[in-house]
Coordinates of C-alpha atoms in Angstrom, one line a residue:
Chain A
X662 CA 0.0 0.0 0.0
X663 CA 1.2 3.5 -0.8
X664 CA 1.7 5.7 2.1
X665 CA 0.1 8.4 3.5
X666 CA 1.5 11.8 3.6
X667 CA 1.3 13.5 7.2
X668 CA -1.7 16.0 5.1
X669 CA -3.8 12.6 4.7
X670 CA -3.5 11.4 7.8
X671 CA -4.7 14.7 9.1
X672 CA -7.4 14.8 6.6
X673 CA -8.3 10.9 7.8
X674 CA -8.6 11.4 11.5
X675 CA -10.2 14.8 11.2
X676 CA -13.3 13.5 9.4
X677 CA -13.6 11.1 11.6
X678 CA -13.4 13.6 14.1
X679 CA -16.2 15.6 12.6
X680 CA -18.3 12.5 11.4
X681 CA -17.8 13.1 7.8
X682 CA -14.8 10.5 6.7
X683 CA -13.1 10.9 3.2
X684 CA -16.0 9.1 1.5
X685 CA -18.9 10.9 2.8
X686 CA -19.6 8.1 5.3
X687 CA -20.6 9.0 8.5
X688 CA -19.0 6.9 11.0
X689 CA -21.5 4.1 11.9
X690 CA -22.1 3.6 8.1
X691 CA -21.4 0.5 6.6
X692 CA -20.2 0.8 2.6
X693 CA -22.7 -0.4 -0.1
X694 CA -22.7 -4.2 0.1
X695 CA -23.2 -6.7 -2.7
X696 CA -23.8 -10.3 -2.6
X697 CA -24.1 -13.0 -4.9
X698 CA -24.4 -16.5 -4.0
X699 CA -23.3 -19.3 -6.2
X700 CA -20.4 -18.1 -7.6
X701 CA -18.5 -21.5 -7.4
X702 CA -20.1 -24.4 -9.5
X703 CA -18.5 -27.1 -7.9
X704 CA -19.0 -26.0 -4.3
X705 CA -22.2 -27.4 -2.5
X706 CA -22.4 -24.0 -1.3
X707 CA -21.1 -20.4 -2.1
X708 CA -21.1 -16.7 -2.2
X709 CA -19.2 -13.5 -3.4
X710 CA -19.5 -10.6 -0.9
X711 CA -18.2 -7.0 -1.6
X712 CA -18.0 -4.2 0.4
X713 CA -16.5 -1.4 -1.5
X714 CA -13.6 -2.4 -2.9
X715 CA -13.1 -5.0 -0.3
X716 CA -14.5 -8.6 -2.4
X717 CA -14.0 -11.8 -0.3
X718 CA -15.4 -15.5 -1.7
X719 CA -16.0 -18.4 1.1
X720 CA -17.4 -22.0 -0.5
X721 CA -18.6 -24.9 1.6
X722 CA -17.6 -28.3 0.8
X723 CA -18.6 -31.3 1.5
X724 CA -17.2 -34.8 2.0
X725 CA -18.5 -38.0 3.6
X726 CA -16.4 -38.8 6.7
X727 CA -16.8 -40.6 10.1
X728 CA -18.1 -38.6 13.0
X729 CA -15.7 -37.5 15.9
X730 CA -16.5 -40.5 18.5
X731 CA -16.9 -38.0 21.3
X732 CA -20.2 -36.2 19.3
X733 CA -21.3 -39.3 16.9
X734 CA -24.5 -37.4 16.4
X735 CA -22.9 -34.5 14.4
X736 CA -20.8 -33.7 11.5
X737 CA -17.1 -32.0 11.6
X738 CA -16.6 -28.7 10.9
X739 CA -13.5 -26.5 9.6
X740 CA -12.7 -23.3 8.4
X741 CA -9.9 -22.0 7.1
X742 CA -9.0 -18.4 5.2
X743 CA -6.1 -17.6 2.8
X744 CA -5.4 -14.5 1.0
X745 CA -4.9 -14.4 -2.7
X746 CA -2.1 -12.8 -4.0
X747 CA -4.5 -10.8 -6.6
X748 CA -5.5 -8.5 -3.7
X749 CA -1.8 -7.0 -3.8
X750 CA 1.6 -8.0 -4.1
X751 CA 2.4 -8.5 -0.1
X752 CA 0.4 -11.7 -0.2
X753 CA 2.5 -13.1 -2.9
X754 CA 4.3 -16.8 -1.8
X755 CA 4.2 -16.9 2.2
X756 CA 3.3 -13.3 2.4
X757 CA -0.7 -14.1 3.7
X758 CA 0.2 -16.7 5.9
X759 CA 0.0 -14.2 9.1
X760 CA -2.9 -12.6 7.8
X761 CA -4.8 -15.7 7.0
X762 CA -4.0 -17.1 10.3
X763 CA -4.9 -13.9 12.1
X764 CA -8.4 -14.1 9.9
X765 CA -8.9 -18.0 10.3
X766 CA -8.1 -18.3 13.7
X767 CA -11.1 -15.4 14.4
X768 CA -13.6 -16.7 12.5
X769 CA -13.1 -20.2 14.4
X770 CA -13.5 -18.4 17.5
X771 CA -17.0 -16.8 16.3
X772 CA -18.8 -19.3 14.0
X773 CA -16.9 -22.9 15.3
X774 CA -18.1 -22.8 19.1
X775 CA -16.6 -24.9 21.7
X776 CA -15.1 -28.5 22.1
X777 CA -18.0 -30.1 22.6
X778 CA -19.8 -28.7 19.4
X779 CA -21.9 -25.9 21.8
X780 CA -22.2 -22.2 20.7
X781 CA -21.6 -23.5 17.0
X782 CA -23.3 -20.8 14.4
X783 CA -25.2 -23.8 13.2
X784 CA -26.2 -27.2 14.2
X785 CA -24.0 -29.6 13.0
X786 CA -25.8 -32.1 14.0
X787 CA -27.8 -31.8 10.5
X788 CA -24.9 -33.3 8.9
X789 CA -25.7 -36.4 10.2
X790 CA -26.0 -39.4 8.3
X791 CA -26.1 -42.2 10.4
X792 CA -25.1 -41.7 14.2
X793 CA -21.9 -42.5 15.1
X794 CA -21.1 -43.9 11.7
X795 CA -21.5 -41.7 9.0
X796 CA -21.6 -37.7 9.0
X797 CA -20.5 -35.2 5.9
X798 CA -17.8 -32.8 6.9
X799 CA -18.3 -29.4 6.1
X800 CA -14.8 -27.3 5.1
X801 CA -15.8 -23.5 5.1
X802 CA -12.9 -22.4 2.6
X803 CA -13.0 -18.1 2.6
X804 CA -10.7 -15.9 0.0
X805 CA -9.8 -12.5 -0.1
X806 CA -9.4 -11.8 -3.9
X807 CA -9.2 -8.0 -3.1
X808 CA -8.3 -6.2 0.5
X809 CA -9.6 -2.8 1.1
X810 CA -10.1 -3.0 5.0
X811 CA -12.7 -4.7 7.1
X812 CA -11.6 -8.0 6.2
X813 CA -13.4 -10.0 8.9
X814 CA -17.0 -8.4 8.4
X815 CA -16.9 -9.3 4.6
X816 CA -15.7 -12.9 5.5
X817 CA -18.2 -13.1 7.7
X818 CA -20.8 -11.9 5.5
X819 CA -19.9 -14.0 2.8
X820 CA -19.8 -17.6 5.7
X821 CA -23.1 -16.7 6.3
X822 CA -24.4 -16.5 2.7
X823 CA -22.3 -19.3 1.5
X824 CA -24.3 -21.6 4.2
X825 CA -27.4 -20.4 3.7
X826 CA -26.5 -21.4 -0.2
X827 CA -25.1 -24.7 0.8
X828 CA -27.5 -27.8 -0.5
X829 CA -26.9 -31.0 1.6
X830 CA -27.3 -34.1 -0.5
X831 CA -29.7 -36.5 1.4
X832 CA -27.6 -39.3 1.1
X833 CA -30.1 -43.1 1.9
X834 CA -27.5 -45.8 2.9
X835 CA -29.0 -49.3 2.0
X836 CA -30.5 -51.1 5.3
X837 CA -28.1 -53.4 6.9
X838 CA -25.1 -52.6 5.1
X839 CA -22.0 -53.0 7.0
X840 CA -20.8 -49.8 8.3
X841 CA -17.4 -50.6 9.5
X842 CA -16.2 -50.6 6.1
X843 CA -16.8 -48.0 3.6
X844 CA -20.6 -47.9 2.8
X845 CA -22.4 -47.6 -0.3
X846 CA -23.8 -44.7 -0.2
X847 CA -27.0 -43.7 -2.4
X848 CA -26.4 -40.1 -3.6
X849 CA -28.5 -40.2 -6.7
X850 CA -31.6 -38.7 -5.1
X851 CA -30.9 -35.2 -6.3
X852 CA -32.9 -34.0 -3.0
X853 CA -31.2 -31.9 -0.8
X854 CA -32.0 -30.2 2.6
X855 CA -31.0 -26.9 3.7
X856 CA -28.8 -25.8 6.9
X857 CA -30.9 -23.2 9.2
X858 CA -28.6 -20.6 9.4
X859 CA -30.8 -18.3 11.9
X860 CA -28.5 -18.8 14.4
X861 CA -25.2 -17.6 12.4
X862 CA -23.8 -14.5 13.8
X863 CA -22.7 -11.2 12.1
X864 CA -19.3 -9.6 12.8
X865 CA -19.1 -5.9 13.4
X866 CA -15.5 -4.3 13.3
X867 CA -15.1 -1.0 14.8
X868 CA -12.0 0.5 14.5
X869 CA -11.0 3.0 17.1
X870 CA -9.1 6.4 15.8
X871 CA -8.5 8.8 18.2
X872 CA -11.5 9.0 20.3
X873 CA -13.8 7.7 17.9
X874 CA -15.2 4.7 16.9
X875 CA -15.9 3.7 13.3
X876 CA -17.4 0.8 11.4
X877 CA -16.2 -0.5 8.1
X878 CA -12.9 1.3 7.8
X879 CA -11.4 1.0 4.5
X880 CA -7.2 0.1 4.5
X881 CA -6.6 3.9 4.7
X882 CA -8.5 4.7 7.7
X883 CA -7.3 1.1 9.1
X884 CA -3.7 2.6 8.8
X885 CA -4.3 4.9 11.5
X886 CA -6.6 2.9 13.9
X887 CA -5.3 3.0 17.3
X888 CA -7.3 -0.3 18.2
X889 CA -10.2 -2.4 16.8
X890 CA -12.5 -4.5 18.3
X891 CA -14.2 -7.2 16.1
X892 CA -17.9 -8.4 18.0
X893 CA -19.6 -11.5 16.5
X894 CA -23.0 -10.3 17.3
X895 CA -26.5 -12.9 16.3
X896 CA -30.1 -12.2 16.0
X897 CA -30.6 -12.2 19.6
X898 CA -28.3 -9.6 20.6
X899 CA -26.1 -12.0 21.8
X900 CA -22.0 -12.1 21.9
X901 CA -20.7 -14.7 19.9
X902 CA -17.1 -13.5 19.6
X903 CA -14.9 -11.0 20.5
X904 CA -11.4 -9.6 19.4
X905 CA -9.6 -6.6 20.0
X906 CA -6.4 -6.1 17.7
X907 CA -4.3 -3.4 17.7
X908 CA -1.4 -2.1 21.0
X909 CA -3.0 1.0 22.1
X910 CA -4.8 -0.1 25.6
X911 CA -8.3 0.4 25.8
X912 CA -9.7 1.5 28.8
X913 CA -12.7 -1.5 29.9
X914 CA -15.4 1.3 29.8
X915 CA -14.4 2.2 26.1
X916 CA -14.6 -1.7 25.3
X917 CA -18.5 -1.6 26.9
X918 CA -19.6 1.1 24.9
X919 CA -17.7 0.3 21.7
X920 CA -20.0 -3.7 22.4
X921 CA -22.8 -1.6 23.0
X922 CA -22.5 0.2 19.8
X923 CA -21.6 -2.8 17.6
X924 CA -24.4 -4.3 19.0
X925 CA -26.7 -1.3 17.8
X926 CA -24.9 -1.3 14.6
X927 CA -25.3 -5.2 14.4
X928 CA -28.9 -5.2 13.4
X929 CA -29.2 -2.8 10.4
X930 CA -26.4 -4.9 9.2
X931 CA -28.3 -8.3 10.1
X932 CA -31.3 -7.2 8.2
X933 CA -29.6 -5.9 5.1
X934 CA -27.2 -9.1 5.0
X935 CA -30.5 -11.2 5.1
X936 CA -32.6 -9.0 2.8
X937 CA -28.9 -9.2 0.4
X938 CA -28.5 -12.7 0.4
X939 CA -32.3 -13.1 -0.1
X940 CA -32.0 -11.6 -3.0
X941 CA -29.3 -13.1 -4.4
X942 CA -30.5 -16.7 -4.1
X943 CA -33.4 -15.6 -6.1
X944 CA -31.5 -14.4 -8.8
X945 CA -29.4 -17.4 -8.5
X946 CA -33.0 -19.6 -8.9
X947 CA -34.1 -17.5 -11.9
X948 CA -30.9 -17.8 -13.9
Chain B
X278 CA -15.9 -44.8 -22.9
X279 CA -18.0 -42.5 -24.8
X280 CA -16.9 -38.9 -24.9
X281 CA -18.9 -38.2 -28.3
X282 CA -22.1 -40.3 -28.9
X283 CA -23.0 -41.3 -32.5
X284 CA -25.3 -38.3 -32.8
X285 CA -21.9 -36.1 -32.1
X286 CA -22.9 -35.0 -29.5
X287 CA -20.4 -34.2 -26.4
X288 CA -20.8 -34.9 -22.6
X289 CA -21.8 -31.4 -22.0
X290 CA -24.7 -31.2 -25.0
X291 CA -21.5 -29.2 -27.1
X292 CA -20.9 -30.2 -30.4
X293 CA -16.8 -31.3 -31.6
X294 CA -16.3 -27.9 -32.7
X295 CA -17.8 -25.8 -30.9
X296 CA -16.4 -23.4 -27.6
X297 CA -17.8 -23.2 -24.3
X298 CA -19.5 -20.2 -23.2
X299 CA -16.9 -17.1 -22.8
X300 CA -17.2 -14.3 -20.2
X301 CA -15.2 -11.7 -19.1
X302 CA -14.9 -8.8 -17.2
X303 CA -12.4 -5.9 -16.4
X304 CA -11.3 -3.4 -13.5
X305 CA -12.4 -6.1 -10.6
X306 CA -9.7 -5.6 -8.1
X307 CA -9.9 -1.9 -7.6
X308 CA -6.5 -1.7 -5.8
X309 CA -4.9 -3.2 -8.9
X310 CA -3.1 -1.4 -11.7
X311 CA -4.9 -4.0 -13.8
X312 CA -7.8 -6.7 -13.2
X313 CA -9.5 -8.9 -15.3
X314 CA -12.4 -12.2 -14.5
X315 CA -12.1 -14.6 -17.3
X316 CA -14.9 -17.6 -17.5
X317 CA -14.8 -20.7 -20.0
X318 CA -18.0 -22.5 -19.4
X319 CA -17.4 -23.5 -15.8
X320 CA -13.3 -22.5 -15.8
X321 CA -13.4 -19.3 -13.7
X322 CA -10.0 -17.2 -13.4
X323 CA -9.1 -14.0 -12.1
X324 CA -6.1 -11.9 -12.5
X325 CA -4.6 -9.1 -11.1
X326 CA -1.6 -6.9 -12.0
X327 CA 0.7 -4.7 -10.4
X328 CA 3.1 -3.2 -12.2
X329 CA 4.9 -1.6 -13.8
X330 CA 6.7 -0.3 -10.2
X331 CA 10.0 -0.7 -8.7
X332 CA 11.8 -3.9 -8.4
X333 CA 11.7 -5.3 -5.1
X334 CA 14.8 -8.0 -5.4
X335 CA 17.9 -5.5 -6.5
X336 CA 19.9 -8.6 -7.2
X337 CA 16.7 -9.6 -10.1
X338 CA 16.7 -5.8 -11.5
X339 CA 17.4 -6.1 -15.5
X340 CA 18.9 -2.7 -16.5
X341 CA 17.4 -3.1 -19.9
X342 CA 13.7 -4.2 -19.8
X343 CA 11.4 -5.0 -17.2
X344 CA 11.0 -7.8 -14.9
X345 CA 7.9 -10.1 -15.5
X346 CA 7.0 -12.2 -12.7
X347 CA 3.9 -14.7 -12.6
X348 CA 2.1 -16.6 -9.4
X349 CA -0.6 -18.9 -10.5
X350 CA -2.7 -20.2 -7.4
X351 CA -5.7 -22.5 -7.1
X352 CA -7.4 -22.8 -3.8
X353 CA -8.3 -25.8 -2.6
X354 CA -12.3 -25.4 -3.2
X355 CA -11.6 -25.2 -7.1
X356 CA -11.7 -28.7 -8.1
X357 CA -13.8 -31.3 -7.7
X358 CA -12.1 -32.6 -4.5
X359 CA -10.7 -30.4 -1.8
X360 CA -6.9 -30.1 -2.6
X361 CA -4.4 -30.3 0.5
X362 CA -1.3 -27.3 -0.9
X363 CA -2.8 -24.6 -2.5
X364 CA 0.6 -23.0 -2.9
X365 CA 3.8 -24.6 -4.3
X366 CA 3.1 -27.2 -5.8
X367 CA 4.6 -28.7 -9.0
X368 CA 2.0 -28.0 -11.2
X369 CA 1.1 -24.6 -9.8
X370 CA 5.0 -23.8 -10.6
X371 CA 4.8 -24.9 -14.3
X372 CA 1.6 -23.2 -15.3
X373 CA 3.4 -19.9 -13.3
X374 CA 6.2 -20.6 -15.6
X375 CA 4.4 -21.1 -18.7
X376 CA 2.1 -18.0 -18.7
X377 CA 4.7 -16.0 -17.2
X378 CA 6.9 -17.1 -20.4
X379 CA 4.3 -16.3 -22.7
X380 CA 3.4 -12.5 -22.0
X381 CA 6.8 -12.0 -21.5
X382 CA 7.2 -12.6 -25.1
X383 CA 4.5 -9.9 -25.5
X384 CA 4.8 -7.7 -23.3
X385 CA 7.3 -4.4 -24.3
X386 CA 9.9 -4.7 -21.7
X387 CA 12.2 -3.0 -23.0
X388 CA 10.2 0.5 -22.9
X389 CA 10.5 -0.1 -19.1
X390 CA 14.0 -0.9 -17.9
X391 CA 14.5 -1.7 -13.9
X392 CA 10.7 -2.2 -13.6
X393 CA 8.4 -4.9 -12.3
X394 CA 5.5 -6.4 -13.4
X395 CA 3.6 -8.9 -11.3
X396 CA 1.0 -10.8 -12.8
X397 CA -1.5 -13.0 -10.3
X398 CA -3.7 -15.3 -11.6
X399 CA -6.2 -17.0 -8.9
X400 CA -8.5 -19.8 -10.3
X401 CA -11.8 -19.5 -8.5
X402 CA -13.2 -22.6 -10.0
X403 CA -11.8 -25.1 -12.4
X404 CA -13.3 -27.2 -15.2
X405 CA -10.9 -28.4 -18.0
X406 CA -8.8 -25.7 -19.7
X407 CA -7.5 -23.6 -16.6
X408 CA -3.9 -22.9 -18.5
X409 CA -6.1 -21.7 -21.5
X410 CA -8.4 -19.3 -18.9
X411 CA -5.3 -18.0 -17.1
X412 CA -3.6 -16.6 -20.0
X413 CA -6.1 -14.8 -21.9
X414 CA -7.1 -13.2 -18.2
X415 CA -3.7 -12.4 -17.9
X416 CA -4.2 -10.4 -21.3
X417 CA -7.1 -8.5 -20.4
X418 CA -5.7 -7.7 -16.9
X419 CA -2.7 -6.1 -18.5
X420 CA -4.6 -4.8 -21.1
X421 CA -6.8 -3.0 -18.2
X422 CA -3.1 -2.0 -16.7
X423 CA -2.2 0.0 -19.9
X424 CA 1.1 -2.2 -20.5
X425 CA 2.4 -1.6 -23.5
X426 CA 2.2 -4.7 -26.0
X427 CA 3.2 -6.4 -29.0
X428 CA -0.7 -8.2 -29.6
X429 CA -2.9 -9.7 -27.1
X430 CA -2.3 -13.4 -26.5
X431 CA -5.3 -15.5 -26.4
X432 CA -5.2 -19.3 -26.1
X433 CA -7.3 -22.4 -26.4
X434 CA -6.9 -26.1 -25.9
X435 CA -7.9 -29.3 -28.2
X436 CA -7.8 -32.6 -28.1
X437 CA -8.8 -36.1 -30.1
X438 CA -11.7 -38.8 -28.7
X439 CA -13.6 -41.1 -30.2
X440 CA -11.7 -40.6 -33.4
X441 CA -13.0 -36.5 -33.4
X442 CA -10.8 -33.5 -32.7
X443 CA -12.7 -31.8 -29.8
X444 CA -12.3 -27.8 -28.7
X445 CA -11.9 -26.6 -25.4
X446 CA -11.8 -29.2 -23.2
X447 CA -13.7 -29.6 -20.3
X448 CA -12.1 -31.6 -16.8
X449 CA -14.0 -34.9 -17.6
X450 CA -12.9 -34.7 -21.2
X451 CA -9.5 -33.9 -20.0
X452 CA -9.0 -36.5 -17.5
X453 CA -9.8 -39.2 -20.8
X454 CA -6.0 -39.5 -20.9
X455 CA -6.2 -38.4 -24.4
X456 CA -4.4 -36.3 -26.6
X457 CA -4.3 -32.1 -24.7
X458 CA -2.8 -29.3 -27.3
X459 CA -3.1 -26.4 -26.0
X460 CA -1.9 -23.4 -28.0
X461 CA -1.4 -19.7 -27.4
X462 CA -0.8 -17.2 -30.2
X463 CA -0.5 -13.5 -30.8
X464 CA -3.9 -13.3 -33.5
X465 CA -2.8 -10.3 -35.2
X466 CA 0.6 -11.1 -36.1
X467 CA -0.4 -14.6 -36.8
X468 CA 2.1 -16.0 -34.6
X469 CA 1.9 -19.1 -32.4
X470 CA 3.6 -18.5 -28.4
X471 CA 2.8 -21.3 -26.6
X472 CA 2.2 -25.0 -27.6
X473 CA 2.0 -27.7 -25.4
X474 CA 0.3 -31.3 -25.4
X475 CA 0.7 -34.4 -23.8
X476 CA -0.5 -38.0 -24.6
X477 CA -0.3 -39.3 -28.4
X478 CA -1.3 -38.2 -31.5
X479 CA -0.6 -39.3 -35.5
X480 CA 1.5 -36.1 -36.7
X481 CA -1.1 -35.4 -39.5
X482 CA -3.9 -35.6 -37.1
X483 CA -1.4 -33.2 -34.5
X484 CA -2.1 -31.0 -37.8
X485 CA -5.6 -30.8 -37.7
X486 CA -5.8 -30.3 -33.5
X487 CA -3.8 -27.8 -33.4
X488 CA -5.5 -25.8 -36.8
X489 CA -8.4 -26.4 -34.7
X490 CA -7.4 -24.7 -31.2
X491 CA -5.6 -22.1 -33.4
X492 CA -9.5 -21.4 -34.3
X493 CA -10.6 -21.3 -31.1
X494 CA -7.8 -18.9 -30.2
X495 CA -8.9 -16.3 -32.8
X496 CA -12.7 -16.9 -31.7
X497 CA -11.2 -16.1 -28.1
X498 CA -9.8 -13.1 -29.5
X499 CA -12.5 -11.3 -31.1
X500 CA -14.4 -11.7 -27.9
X501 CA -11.4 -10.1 -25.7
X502 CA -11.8 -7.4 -28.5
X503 CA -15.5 -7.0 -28.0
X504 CA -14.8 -6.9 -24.2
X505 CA -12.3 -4.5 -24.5
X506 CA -13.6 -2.2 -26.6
X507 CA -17.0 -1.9 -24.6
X508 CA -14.6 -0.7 -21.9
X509 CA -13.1 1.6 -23.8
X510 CA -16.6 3.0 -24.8
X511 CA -17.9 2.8 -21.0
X512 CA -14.7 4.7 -20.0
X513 CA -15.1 7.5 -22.6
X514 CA -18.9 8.1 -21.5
X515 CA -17.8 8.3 -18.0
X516 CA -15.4 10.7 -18.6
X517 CA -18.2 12.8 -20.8
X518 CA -16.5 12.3 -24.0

């Protein structure tokens, strides 16, 4: 990224100052956002999200597998983010391993829940084939084709959608076949059920420059943040996830008020993610 | 096993001779100098250029022409099953080399001594003919970028089933174990680039395959024309010309 001249930065933190930043955004205002669902043919599931000039891509995959013996009624789940090098030459080779670790590791935290499968964004126990023999196992793949800031809201913008487009095969496995071994499994129903994603949350980002809070910060304004703090927020107005990046200390009252207004902020986004994706998977039935 | 029933009619409803579906689009990475989506019926590629800006590596500066550098990625939702090492990996290496070989012979370099231009090309989605997908993205993207060329290069693949030169193939085709030409050329200059195949093939019928792609390269080229000059014509009403 180029850098910014001490001008620019001046200009940057000022508007955010005076809730006017350099696009015209006030500073709890989100950057038009575009999805389209679909977008990778051989994925059971995708979706392209952009925000701005940020575009991110996450596909669902799945494969038949055994269940975990410690949860046989559920199916596996893994995520994992990488960064393509089309989003700018720093991610070229090993350059977005630190990055995509940062991102994967984050998402984990919000949408995987705990060891024992609770707090997961969805149930995975809908992946179920048979119990304790046969499950599919879902790999979330996300991927930044271009970075322009608020890299964690688009990716989880775009897991949601790609879920909510993902198409479970109903797989019937013949009565009294031997499960031990691998089972024939009868795919050639073309029916597929759906995975409720009511429960998956939305992340909000605010990004902390001076002593202001703002939402959807593009790379510039990211440049100067002091701190951020990503909330993974769901329909209920209930935490989900938090992180805080960035060194500058943050007093625990700031860290209240900034949850309090990604909460706030949380629900226009919820209801224009839904309305978005809505939308797109009725284009996607028409074409 | 049947790739073109007796009707002649391929797995895919296509007939021998006929392309798949082409698609393109420019200027999708904002933050690049140069962006381009390139789609071949299911084959989905997009790539991004920076460039041309300084050299990074001193030790690889050329004090005559600029430095072309390639990095061809798949991630590992592309293909039909999940791949383990996106990055790296043999193949990935060899297409990098290959396209990055081929708009090197196009590009000007030498108008821009002790440069750098980096070419990414990210397959989103991969169905037969990803080498042909990733170069003639790599054109538009550069073309997008405003790097000075010779021609664009397009490029196309055939191959021979069932006794019937085929164009463009598709994965399951592909994966026949047939005969795969797949041929790059500069249409305006009439020149061929890039030619590669594997497998087999009769050196008269090697004649006709290649003829063939060479067809589908200059069908692949009046569409990139199309595309680009609808840009061209979107950018001059945009600027109130």
């Amino acid at each position: 990224m180029v850098g910014l001249s001490a001008g620019e930065k001046h200009f940057i933190q000022g508007g955010i100052a005076q809730d006017l930043r350099a696009d015209g955004r006030k500073r709890l205002n989100y950057r038009p956002i575009y999805v389209e669902t679909g977008v990778i043919p051989q994925a059971d599931g995708s979706a392209k999200v952009k925000m701005g000039a940020t575009e991110v891509i996450a596909s669902v995959k799945l494969d038949l597998a055994r269940p975990n013996p410690s949860q046989p009624g559920k199916g596996k789940v893994s995520l994992f983010v990488s960064c393509s090098a089309t989003a700018g030459p720093m991610f070229e080779g090993r350059g977005s391993e630190e990055l995509s670790t940062e991102l994967s590791v984050a998402l984990q935290r919000c949408l995987l829940g705990g060891k024992s499968g609770a707090g997961a964004a969805f149930d995975p126990s809908c992946l179920s084939i048979v119990d304790g023999k046969l499950c599919w196992d879902a790999y979330i793949d996300g991927l930044v084709v271009s970075a322009d800031g608020n890299l964690l809201d688009a990716l989880g913008a775009a897991i949601k959608a790609a879920l909510t487009n993902t198409r479970v095969p109903v797989a019937n496995v013949p009565a009294g076949a031997s499960l031990d071994e691998d089972p024939d499994v009868d795919l050639s129903s073309q029916e597929t059920t759906r995975i409720d994603t009511s429960g998956v949350p939305v992340i909000v980002t605010l990004t902390k420059v001076g002593r202001h809070y703002i939402v959807d910060a593009t790379s510039e304004e990211e440049s100067q943040m002091s701190s951020a703090v990503s909330v993974s927020i769901n329909k209920e107005r209930r935490i989900c996830g938090l992180t805080k990046r960035g060194g500058a200390g943050l007093d625990p009252s700031i860290i209240l008020d900034m949850i309090s207004v990604a909460s706030h902020v949380s629900e226009q986004l919820m209801n224009k993610l839904d309305s978005e994706i809505a939308a797109a998977e009725a284009d996607e039935q028409d074409t | 096993m049947e790739y073109v029933n007796p009707e002649g009619i391929r797995e895919d409803g296509r007939r021998p001779l006929e392309m798949r579906h082409l698609h393109a689009e420019i200027g999708t990475v904002a933050r690049a100098d140069g962006s381009a989506v390139f789609e071949m019926g299911n084959t989905k590629v997009i790539a991004a250029v920076y460039g041309p800006r300084e050299v990074q590596n001193r030790s690889q500066q050329l004090n005559d022409q600029a430095l072309v550098r390639c990095e061809y990625t798949m991630p590992n939702f592309s293909t039909g099953d999940r791949m383990r090492k996106p990055k790296g990996d043999r193949r990935s290496t060899e297409i990098s080399l290959v396209i990055r070989q081929t708009m090197e012979a196009c590009i000007l370099t030498h108008l821009m001594p002790r440069s750098q231009i980096d070419i990414y090309v990210q397959v989103l989605s991969a169905d037969g003919g990803t080498r042909s997908a990733c170069i003639n993205a790599a054109t538009l993207a550069l073309a997008d970028a405003g790097i000075p060329m010779r021609d664009l290069v397009t490029s196309c693949s055939a191959g021979y089933l069932n006794s019937t030169p085929l164009l463009d193939l598709s994965y399951f085709e592909d994966s026949a174990g047939g005969p795969d030409v797949t041929v790059g050329i500069l249409p305006k200059l009439d020149k061929v680039t890039l030619l590669q195949m594997d497998a087999r093939l009769p050196i008269d019928i090697f004649e006709i395959v290649v003829q063939l792609a060479t067809e589908g390269c200059k069908a692949v080229a009046n569409y990139i024309h199309e595309v680009l000059l609808e840009n061209t014509k979107q950018l001059e009403y945009r600027r109130g010309l």
